[in-house]
CSV table of C-alpha atoms and ligand atoms in Angstrom, one decimal:
chain,number,residue,atom,x,y,z
A,4,MET,CA,0.3,-0.3,0.2
A,5,LYS,CA,1.2,3.9,0.1
A,6,ALA,CA,1.6,5.1,2.9
A,7,VAL,CA,3.0,8.2,3.7
A,8,CYS,CA,6.4,7.7,6.0
A,9,TRP,CA,9.0,10.0,7.7
A,10,HIS,CA,12.6,10.2,7.3
A,11,GLY,CA,13.6,13.2,9.0
A,12,ALA,CA,13.2,16.7,9.4
A,13,ASN,CA,11.4,18.1,7.2
A,14,ASP,CA,11.5,15.4,5.1
A,15,VAL,CA,8.4,12.7,4.8
A,16,ARG,CA,7.6,10.9,1.5
A,17,VAL,CA,5.0,8.3,0.0
A,18,ASP,CA,6.7,5.2,0.8
A,19,THR,CA,5.2,1.7,-0.7
A,20,VAL,CA,5.0,-0.1,1.9
A,21,PRO,CA,3.7,-3.6,2.8
A,22,ASP,CA,0.0,-4.3,3.5
A,23,PRO,CA,-0.6,-4.0,7.7
A,24,LYS,CA,-2.0,-6.6,9.6
A,25,ILE,CA,-4.2,-8.6,11.8
A,26,LEU,CA,-1.9,-8.9,15.2
A,27,ASN,CA,-3.8,-9.3,17.7
A,28,PRO,CA,-7.6,-11.5,17.9
A,29,ARG,CA,-8.9,-8.0,19.0
A,30,ASP,CA,-7.9,-5.7,15.9
A,31,ALA,CA,-9.1,-5.0,13.2
A,32,ILE,CA,-8.1,-3.3,9.4
A,33,VAL,CA,-9.9,0.1,8.3
A,34,LYS,CA,-9.7,1.0,4.8
A,35,ILE,CA,-8.9,4.2,5.3
A,36,THR,CA,-11.1,7.0,3.3
A,37,SER,CA,-10.4,10.2,4.5
A,38,THR,CA,-6.9,11.5,7.3
A,39,ALA,CA,-5.3,14.6,8.2
A,40,ILE,CA,-2.1,16.6,8.8
A,41,CYS,CA,-2.5,17.9,12.9
A,42,GLY,CA,-0.3,20.1,14.5
A,43,SER,CA,1.0,17.6,16.6
A,44,ASP,CA,2.5,16.0,13.6
A,45,LEU,CA,4.1,19.1,12.4
A,46,HIS,CA,6.2,18.6,16.6
A,47,LEU,CA,7.1,15.2,14.4
A,48,PHE,CA,7.6,17.0,11.1
A,49,ASN,CA,10.1,19.3,12.8
A,50,GLY,CA,11.9,16.8,14.3
A,51,TYR,CA,11.0,18.1,17.8
A,52,ILE,CA,10.1,14.3,18.7
A,53,PRO,CA,12.9,11.6,19.5
A,54,THR,CA,12.6,7.4,18.6
A,55,MET,CA,10.5,8.3,15.3
A,56,GLU,CA,13.3,6.7,12.9
A,57,LYS,CA,13.0,6.4,9.2
A,58,GLY,CA,10.0,4.4,7.5
A,59,ASP,CA,7.4,5.0,10.4
A,60,ILE,CA,4.1,5.9,9.0
A,61,LEU,CA,2.5,9.2,10.1
A,62,GLY,CA,-0.9,10.4,10.9
A,63,HIS,CA,-3.7,9.8,13.7
A,64,GLU,CA,-7.0,11.5,12.9
A,65,PHE,CA,-8.1,8.7,10.2
A,66,MET,CA,-11.4,7.1,9.5
A,67,GLY,CA,-13.0,4.6,7.3
A,68,GLU,CA,-14.7,1.1,6.1
A,69,VAL,CA,-13.5,-1.9,8.0
A,70,VAL,CA,-12.2,-4.7,6.0
A,71,GLU,CA,-10.9,-7.2,8.5
A,72,LEU,CA,-11.4,-8.3,11.4
A,73,GLY,CA,-10.2,-10.5,14.9
A,74,SER,CA,-11.6,-13.1,15.9
A,75,ALA,CA,-12.5,-12.1,19.1
A,76,VAL,CA,-13.8,-8.4,17.4
A,77,LYS,CA,-17.5,-8.1,18.5
A,78,ASN,CA,-19.3,-4.6,17.8
A,79,VAL,CA,-17.9,-3.5,14.6
A,80,LYS,CA,-18.5,-5.9,11.8
A,81,ILE,CA,-16.6,-6.0,8.0
A,82,GLY,CA,-18.0,-3.4,6.0
A,83,ASP,CA,-18.6,0.0,8.8
A,84,ARG,CA,-18.0,2.7,8.2
A,85,VAL,CA,-16.0,4.3,11.3
A,86,VAL,CA,-14.5,6.9,13.1
A,87,VAL,CA,-11.0,6.0,15.1
A,88,PRO,CA,-9.8,8.1,18.6
A,89,PHE,CA,-5.6,8.3,17.8
A,90,THR,CA,-5.4,7.7,21.3
A,91,ILE,CA,-5.1,3.9,22.0
A,92,ALA,CA,-7.4,1.8,25.0
A,93,CYS,CA,-7.8,-1.0,26.1
A,94,GLY,CA,-11.0,0.2,27.6
A,95,ASN,CA,-10.5,-2.5,31.2
A,96,CYS,CA,-7.9,-1.0,32.6
A,97,TYR,CA,-8.4,1.4,35.1
A,98,PHE,CA,-8.4,4.7,33.7
A,99,CYS,CA,-10.0,3.5,30.3
A,100,THR,CA,-13.0,2.5,33.3
A,101,SER,CA,-12.9,6.0,35.0
A,102,ASP,CA,-13.8,7.5,31.9
A,103,LEU,CA,-9.4,8.1,31.6
A,104,TRP,CA,-9.1,7.5,28.6
A,105,SER,CA,-6.1,8.6,27.2
A,106,LEU,CA,-4.0,7.4,30.1
A,107,CYS,CA,-4.9,3.5,29.0
A,108,ASP,CA,-2.7,1.5,31.4
A,109,ASN,CA,-2.2,-1.6,28.2
A,110,SER,CA,-1.5,0.7,24.4
A,111,ASN,CA,2.3,0.8,24.9
A,112,PRO,CA,4.0,-1.8,25.0
A,113,ASN,CA,6.9,0.3,24.6
A,114,GLY,CA,6.1,1.9,28.4
A,115,TRP,CA,9.5,0.8,29.3
A,116,LEU,CA,11.6,3.2,26.4
A,117,ALA,CA,9.2,5.7,27.6
A,118,GLU,CA,9.5,5.5,30.9
A,119,LYS,CA,13.6,5.6,31.3
A,120,ILE,CA,14.2,7.9,28.1
A,121,MET,CA,10.7,10.7,30.2
A,122,GLY,CA,10.3,9.4,33.7
A,123,HIS,CA,7.5,8.2,32.8
A,124,SER,CA,4.7,6.1,30.3
A,125,PRO,CA,2.0,7.9,28.3
A,126,SER,CA,-0.3,5.5,26.5
A,127,GLY,CA,-0.4,4.7,22.7
A,128,LEU,CA,-1.0,6.5,20.0
A,129,PHE,CA,-1.2,6.1,15.9
A,130,GLY,CA,1.8,7.8,14.0
A,131,TYR,CA,3.6,9.4,17.3
A,132,SER,CA,6.8,7.9,17.2
A,133,HIS,CA,8.0,4.9,20.0
A,134,ILE,CA,8.1,5.8,23.3
A,135,PHE,CA,4.2,6.9,22.1
A,136,GLY,CA,3.9,2.8,21.1
A,137,GLY,CA,5.3,2.7,17.6
A,138,TYR,CA,2.1,1.9,16.1
A,139,ALA,CA,1.7,2.7,12.0
A,140,GLY,CA,-0.3,5.3,11.6
A,141,GLY,CA,-3.4,6.5,9.3
A,142,GLN,CA,-2.1,9.0,7.2
A,143,ALA,CA,-2.3,5.4,4.3
A,144,GLU,CA,-4.7,3.4,2.3
A,145,TYR,CA,-5.0,1.0,5.4
A,146,ALA,CA,-4.4,0.7,9.0
A,147,ARG,CA,-4.6,-1.9,11.8
A,148,VAL,CA,-6.5,-0.1,14.6
A,149,PRO,CA,-5.7,-2.3,17.8
A,150,PHE,CA,-8.4,-2.7,20.8
A,151,ALA,CA,-10.9,-2.6,17.9
A,152,ASP,CA,-14.1,-3.1,20.1
A,153,VAL,CA,-13.6,0.1,21.5
A,154,GLY,CA,-11.0,1.6,19.2
A,155,LEU,CA,-13.7,2.4,16.4
A,156,PHE,CA,-17.1,4.0,16.7
A,157,LYS,CA,-19.6,3.9,13.3
A,158,VAL,CA,-21.1,6.4,12.3
A,159,PRO,CA,-24.5,7.3,11.6
A,160,ASP,CA,-25.7,7.1,8.1
A,161,GLY,CA,-26.1,10.8,6.3
A,162,LEU,CA,-22.6,12.4,7.6
A,163,THR,CA,-19.9,12.2,5.5
A,164,ASP,CA,-16.1,11.6,6.0
A,165,GLU,CA,-15.1,15.7,6.4
A,166,GLN,CA,-18.3,15.8,9.7
A,167,VAL,CA,-17.6,13.1,11.9
A,168,LEU,CA,-13.0,13.4,10.2
A,169,PHE,CA,-12.8,15.8,13.3
A,170,LEU,CA,-14.0,13.5,16.3
A,171,THR,CA,-10.4,11.9,15.7
A,172,ASP,CA,-9.2,14.6,18.2
A,173,ILE,CA,-9.1,18.1,17.5
A,174,PHE,CA,-12.8,18.6,17.9
A,175,PRO,CA,-12.6,17.3,21.4
A,176,THR,CA,-8.9,18.3,21.4
A,177,GLY,CA,-11.0,21.9,21.6
A,178,TYR,CA,-14.0,20.4,23.0
A,179,MET,CA,-11.5,19.8,26.0
A,180,ALA,CA,-9.7,22.1,26.2
A,181,ALA,CA,-12.5,24.8,26.8
A,182,GLU,CA,-14.4,22.3,29.3
A,183,ASN,CA,-11.1,22.1,31.5
A,184,CYS,CA,-12.2,25.4,31.7
A,185,ASN,CA,-15.0,25.4,34.2
A,186,ILE,CA,-17.0,27.8,32.4
A,187,LYS,CA,-19.6,29.5,34.2
A,188,PRO,CA,-22.9,32.0,32.5
A,189,GLY,CA,-20.8,35.5,32.1
A,190,ASP,CA,-17.1,33.7,31.9
A,191,ILE,CA,-14.7,35.1,29.2
A,192,VAL,CA,-11.8,33.0,27.9
A,193,ALA,CA,-9.1,34.0,26.1
A,194,VAL,CA,-7.4,31.2,23.9
A,195,TRP,CA,-3.8,31.5,22.2
A,196,GLY,CA,-3.8,30.2,18.7
A,197,CYS,CA,-5.8,29.7,15.7
A,198,GLY,CA,-4.6,26.6,14.4
A,199,PRO,CA,-7.1,24.0,14.1
A,200,VAL,CA,-7.2,22.9,18.0
A,201,GLY,CA,-8.0,27.2,18.3
A,202,GLN,CA,-11.1,27.2,16.7
A,203,PHE,CA,-12.9,24.5,17.7
A,204,ALA,CA,-12.5,26.0,21.6
A,205,ILE,CA,-13.5,28.8,20.3
A,206,ARG,CA,-16.5,27.1,19.0
A,207,SER,CA,-17.0,24.8,21.9
A,208,ALA,CA,-16.2,27.6,24.7
A,209,PHE,CA,-19.3,29.6,23.5
A,210,MET,CA,-21.4,26.2,23.5
A,211,LEU,CA,-20.1,25.5,26.5
A,212,GLY,CA,-21.2,29.1,28.0
A,213,ALA,CA,-18.2,31.5,27.2
A,214,GLU,CA,-20.3,34.6,27.2
A,215,ARG,CA,-17.3,36.5,25.1
A,216,VAL,CA,-14.2,34.9,23.9
A,217,ILE,CA,-11.1,36.5,23.0
A,218,ALA,CA,-8.3,34.8,20.4
A,219,ILE,CA,-4.3,35.6,20.6
A,220,ASP,CA,-2.3,33.8,17.0
A,221,ARG,CA,-0.5,36.5,14.6
A,222,ILE,CA,-1.5,34.4,11.2
A,223,PRO,CA,-4.5,37.3,9.8
A,224,GLU,CA,-7.1,33.9,8.0
A,225,ARG,CA,-6.9,32.3,11.6
A,226,LEU,CA,-7.8,35.3,12.9
A,227,GLN,CA,-10.4,35.8,10.6
A,228,MET,CA,-11.6,32.0,10.1
A,229,ALA,CA,-11.8,33.0,14.7
A,230,SER,CA,-14.3,35.9,14.1
A,231,ASP,CA,-16.3,35.3,11.4
A,232,TYR,CA,-17.2,32.3,12.0
A,233,GLY,CA,-15.7,31.3,15.7
A,234,LYS,CA,-17.6,34.7,17.0
A,235,ALA,CA,-14.2,35.9,18.7
A,236,GLU,CA,-12.6,38.9,19.0
A,237,VAL,CA,-9.2,38.5,17.9
A,238,LEU,CA,-6.1,40.4,18.7
A,239,ASN,CA,-2.9,40.0,16.2
A,240,TYR,CA,0.4,39.6,18.7
A,241,GLU,CA,2.4,41.1,16.4
A,242,GLU,CA,0.3,44.2,16.5
A,243,VAL,CA,-0.2,45.0,19.9
A,244,ASP,CA,0.5,43.6,23.8
A,245,ALA,CA,-2.5,40.8,24.1
A,246,GLY,CA,-1.6,40.4,27.5
A,247,GLU,CA,-2.6,44.8,27.5
A,248,VAL,CA,-5.2,44.5,25.4
A,249,LEU,CA,-6.4,41.4,27.4
A,250,LYS,CA,-6.2,43.5,30.7
A,251,GLU,CA,-8.0,46.9,29.5
A,252,MET,CA,-10.9,44.3,27.6
A,253,THR,CA,-11.7,42.7,30.8
A,254,GLY,CA,-12.5,45.7,32.8
A,255,GLY,CA,-8.4,45.2,34.0
A,256,ARG,CA,-9.4,41.8,35.7
A,257,GLY,CA,-7.5,39.2,33.0
A,258,PRO,CA,-9.6,36.9,31.6
A,259,ASP,CA,-11.4,33.7,34.0
A,260,ALA,CA,-9.9,31.2,31.7
A,261,VAL,CA,-7.2,31.1,29.3
A,262,ILE,CA,-6.5,27.6,26.7
A,263,ASP,CA,-3.1,26.9,25.1
A,264,ALA,CA,-3.6,26.0,22.2
A,265,VAL,CA,-0.3,26.5,20.7
A,266,GLY,CA,2.2,23.5,22.0
A,267,LEU,CA,6.0,23.2,21.5
A,268,GLU,CA,5.6,26.0,18.0
A,269,ALA,CA,6.5,29.1,20.0
A,270,HIS,CA,8.5,27.3,22.2
A,271,GLY,CA,12.9,27.6,23.0
A,272,ASN,CA,12.7,24.7,25.9
A,273,ASP,CA,14.9,21.4,26.6
A,274,LEU,CA,11.6,20.8,25.0
A,275,MET,CA,11.9,16.8,26.0
A,276,GLY,CA,15.1,17.5,28.7
A,277,LEU,CA,16.8,13.5,27.0
A,278,TYR,CA,19.8,12.4,27.1
A,279,ASP,CA,21.8,13.7,25.5
A,280,ARG,CA,22.0,11.9,22.3
A,281,VAL,CA,18.4,12.8,22.1
A,282,LYS,CA,18.8,16.2,22.8
A,283,GLN,CA,21.7,16.9,20.0
A,284,GLU,CA,18.4,15.9,17.5
A,285,LEU,CA,16.3,18.0,18.6
A,286,ARG,CA,15.5,22.0,16.7
A,287,LEU,CA,15.5,24.2,19.7
A,288,GLU,CA,13.9,27.7,18.6
A,289,PRO,CA,15.1,30.9,19.6
A,290,ASP,CA,14.2,31.2,22.8
A,291,ARG,CA,11.0,33.3,21.6
A,292,PRO,CA,7.9,35.1,24.2
A,293,THR,CA,5.6,31.5,24.5
A,294,ALA,CA,2.4,31.4,24.4
A,295,LEU,CA,2.1,29.5,27.9
A,296,ARG,CA,3.7,32.6,29.7
A,297,ASN,CA,2.0,34.6,28.5
A,298,ALA,CA,-1.7,33.3,29.1
A,299,ILE,CA,-0.8,32.2,33.2
A,300,VAL,CA,0.9,35.9,33.0
A,301,ALA,CA,-2.5,37.4,31.6
A,302,CYS,CA,-4.7,35.2,33.6
A,303,GLY,CA,-7.3,36.8,35.8
A,304,LYS,CA,-6.8,36.0,39.6
A,305,GLY,CA,-8.5,32.4,40.5
A,306,GLY,CA,-8.4,31.8,37.1
A,307,HIS,CA,-8.7,28.2,35.3
A,308,VAL,CA,-5.8,27.4,32.7
A,309,SER,CA,-6.4,25.0,30.1
A,310,VAL,CA,-3.3,23.7,28.2
A,311,ALA,CA,-4.6,21.8,24.7
A,312,GLY,CA,-1.0,22.1,23.4
A,313,ALA,CA,1.0,19.6,23.0
A,314,TYR,CA,4.5,20.0,25.5
A,315,GLY,CA,7.3,17.1,26.8
A,316,GLY,CA,9.9,17.0,29.1
A,317,PHE,CA,10.9,20.2,30.6
A,318,LEU,CA,9.3,23.5,30.5
A,319,ASP,CA,11.7,26.5,32.0
A,320,LYS,CA,10.8,30.3,32.5
A,321,PHE,CA,7.6,28.7,34.1
A,322,PRO,CA,6.2,31.4,35.6
A,323,MET,CA,5.3,30.0,38.9
A,324,GLY,CA,5.2,32.6,41.6
A,325,ALA,CA,2.0,33.9,38.9
A,326,ALA,CA,0.3,30.8,39.3
A,327,MET,CA,0.5,30.4,43.4
A,328,ASN,CA,-0.4,33.4,43.8
A,329,LYS,CA,-3.0,33.9,41.6
A,330,ALA,CA,-4.1,31.0,43.0
A,331,LEU,CA,-4.6,29.0,39.6
A,332,THR,CA,-6.7,25.5,38.6
A,333,PHE,CA,-4.6,23.5,35.4
A,334,LYS,CA,-6.2,20.9,33.3
A,335,MET,CA,-4.2,19.4,30.5
A,336,GLY,CA,-3.6,16.4,28.9
A,337,GLN,CA,-4.1,14.2,25.6
A,338,THR,CA,-7.9,14.4,25.2
A,339,HIS,CA,-10.1,11.6,26.2
A,340,VAL,CA,-11.4,10.9,22.8
A,341,HIS,CA,-13.5,8.3,24.2
A,342,ARG,CA,-15.2,10.1,26.4
A,343,TYR,CA,-16.3,13.4,23.8
A,344,LEU,CA,-17.8,11.2,20.6
A,345,ARG,CA,-20.7,10.5,20.9
A,346,PRO,CA,-21.3,13.3,23.1
A,347,LEU,CA,-20.0,15.6,20.5
A,348,LEU,CA,-21.1,13.4,17.4
A,349,GLU,CA,-24.9,14.0,18.9
A,350,HIS,CA,-24.1,18.0,18.4
A,351,ILE,CA,-22.6,17.0,14.8
A,352,GLN,CA,-25.9,15.7,14.2
A,353,ASN,CA,-28.0,18.6,16.2
A,354,GLY,CA,-26.6,20.9,13.3
A,355,ASP,CA,-24.9,22.6,16.1
A,356,ILE,CA,-21.1,22.4,15.0
A,357,ASP,CA,-20.0,21.3,11.0
A,358,PRO,CA,-16.4,20.6,11.8
A,359,SER,CA,-15.9,20.7,8.2
A,360,PHE,CA,-15.5,24.4,8.5
A,361,ILE,CA,-11.9,24.3,9.6
A,362,ILE,CA,-11.2,22.7,5.8
A,363,THR,CA,-8.5,24.8,4.1
A,364,HIS,CA,-7.0,21.8,1.9
A,365,ARG,CA,-8.1,18.6,0.1
A,366,LEU,CA,-5.4,16.8,-1.9
A,367,PRO,CA,-5.0,13.1,-3.1
A,368,LEU,CA,-2.1,11.4,-0.4
A,369,GLU,CA,0.9,11.5,-3.0
A,370,GLN,CA,0.4,15.1,-2.1
A,371,ALA,CA,1.1,14.5,1.4
A,372,PRO,CA,4.5,16.0,1.8
A,373,HIS,CA,3.7,19.6,0.5
A,374,GLY,CA,0.3,18.9,2.0
A,375,TYR,CA,3.5,19.3,5.4
A,376,GLU,CA,4.8,21.7,3.9
A,377,ILE,CA,2.0,24.7,3.2
A,378,PHE,CA,0.6,23.6,6.4
A,379,LYS,CA,3.9,23.9,8.3
A,380,GLN,CA,4.7,27.4,6.7
A,381,LYS,CA,0.6,28.8,6.9
A,382,LYS,CA,0.8,28.7,2.9
A,383,ASP,CA,-1.3,29.3,0.4
A,384,ASN,CA,-4.0,30.3,3.5
A,385,CYS,CA,-3.9,26.5,5.1
A,386,ILE,CA,-5.3,25.6,8.0
A,387,LYS,CA,-5.9,21.9,8.0
A,388,VAL,CA,-5.5,19.8,4.9
A,389,VAL,CA,-6.9,16.7,4.5
A,390,LEU,CA,-5.8,14.0,2.9
A,391,LYS,CA,-7.7,11.1,-0.2
A,392,PRO,CA,-6.4,7.8,-0.3
B,4,NAD,P1,-1.4,25.1,14.3
B,4,NAD,O1,0.3,24.6,14.5
B,4,NAD,O2,-1.8,25.1,13.5
B,4,NAD,O3,-1.5,26.1,15.3
B,4,NAD,C1,-0.8,26.2,16.6
B,4,NAD,C2,-1.5,27.8,15.7
B,4,NAD,O4,-0.8,28.9,17.4
B,4,NAD,C3,-0.6,28.4,14.9
B,4,NAD,O5,-1.8,29.6,14.6
B,4,NAD,C4,0.0,29.6,15.1
B,4,NAD,O6,0.1,31.0,14.6
B,4,NAD,C5,0.0,29.8,16.8
B,4,NAD,N1,1.1,30.1,17.9
B,4,NAD,C6,2.5,30.3,17.7
B,4,NAD,N2,2.6,30.8,18.0
B,4,NAD,C7,1.7,31.8,19.2
B,4,NAD,C8,2.1,32.9,20.7
B,4,NAD,N3,3.0,32.5,21.4
B,4,NAD,N4,0.5,33.0,21.1
B,4,NAD,C9,-0.3,32.8,20.0
B,4,NAD,N5,-0.9,32.2,18.8
B,4,NAD,C10,1.3,31.6,18.6
B,4,NAD,O7,-1.7,23.4,15.6
B,4,NAD,P2,-3.0,22.8,15.9
B,4,NAD,O8,-3.1,21.8,15.1
B,4,NAD,O9,-4.0,24.2,16.1
B,4,NAD,O10,-2.7,22.2,17.1
B,4,NAD,C11,-2.5,22.8,18.7
B,4,NAD,C12,-1.9,22.9,19.4
B,4,NAD,O11,-2.4,21.4,20.0
B,4,NAD,C13,-0.2,21.9,19.0
B,4,NAD,O12,0.5,22.0,20.3
B,4,NAD,C14,-0.7,20.3,18.9
B,4,NAD,O13,0.1,19.5,19.1
B,4,NAD,C15,-1.4,19.8,20.4
B,4,NAD,N6,-2.9,18.8,20.2
B,4,NAD,C16,-2.7,18.4,21.1
B,4,NAD,C17,-3.9,17.9,21.1
B,4,NAD,C18,-4.0,16.9,22.4
B,4,NAD,O14,-4.8,15.2,23.4
B,4,NAD,N7,-4.1,17.7,23.4
B,4,NAD,C19,-4.0,16.9,20.6
B,4,NAD,C20,-4.5,17.8,19.0
B,4,NAD,C21,-3.5,18.5,19.0
B,5,ZN,ZN1,-3.7,15.4,15.6
């Protein structure tokens, strides 16, 4: 089959690779009909995440049709049209049964390696390096999905791929980011980053009752989408001092909650804090002002700081004094996608939101390298790329 493979920083290629096989009775094979490139894929593309190997298949936002099933799978049938959460979860462990799906204890066979490198073992993710389980991703013609009974969600008839594809990640991620703000009527929420995650966080904050949402970015078309479609008030942080303006806009009190929908991109930190060999492979960016630091400093007293942006290892210059003295509450994590799939699907079915608003580019799988390039460089007004295998 054809698959998008990682070959090094800024080097992805469409290779011919062996088709995936059922390896475990709980597996399924999905023939992929739509798959997207995520801001998280840019961390791999930038070379920020260690333990990628040449030839690793990328992609964690995908959906398609079930074409093969292991003998133990009961909830799905061949021919079912399904979306696949990007977080891999067994459905049986303490964390899965506590509705904390992205913390599954049984989905990372390389947990020992992660433990050694990072001091903790994350759960498995599709297409996201060997410390996250070494699973082949879904920017491909086919993918193997483990724990298929809980890892595949049937799509109801009458909904297009583009309406449901983002249930795999960015819609639940934006929604959980907003939910972590503990929004009360009248609240003002500020969102750093108007990429796909930020856009869904903005929409979700309003769905959860925020009175005002103020969105911050530097890319004009992303700010435009946030204001036109998201109904947010917007600030370009290259034109104004966002912290000062936020203070004025909130009567001096600061927002009730802040969301970091940026993550690693803006940071020049010791990204993973790893042993020297891996550290040398990381490309450290210059130490720019960062979204998370700014968000903490801007957040009003007693407020919530919700971190959806992805981080690894250590983060220095963390404004701990501001966090402590303002009694801020921090919430973060990989999204518990399984928890949000059904309720968010209902919002789509009710017409509360059509997630396809985010798509700016539709490309054949073969053009994935071009898709990565324009998404990374924010060229051609690119906000979200969907690939069609
Ligand atoms: P993206 O790269 O398209 O968007 C990031 C946006 O942040 C860009 O528009 C950029 O211009 C803006 N930005 C950069 N520095 C900024 C700053 N200092 N202040 C304000 N804005 C700034 O990525 P995305 O797909 O929207 O993803 C956003 C983040 O969410 C990534 O870090 C990604 O890894 C993470 N993510 C996390 C989860 C999760 O489960 N927690 C899931 C999906 C994505
Ligand atoms: Zn993603």
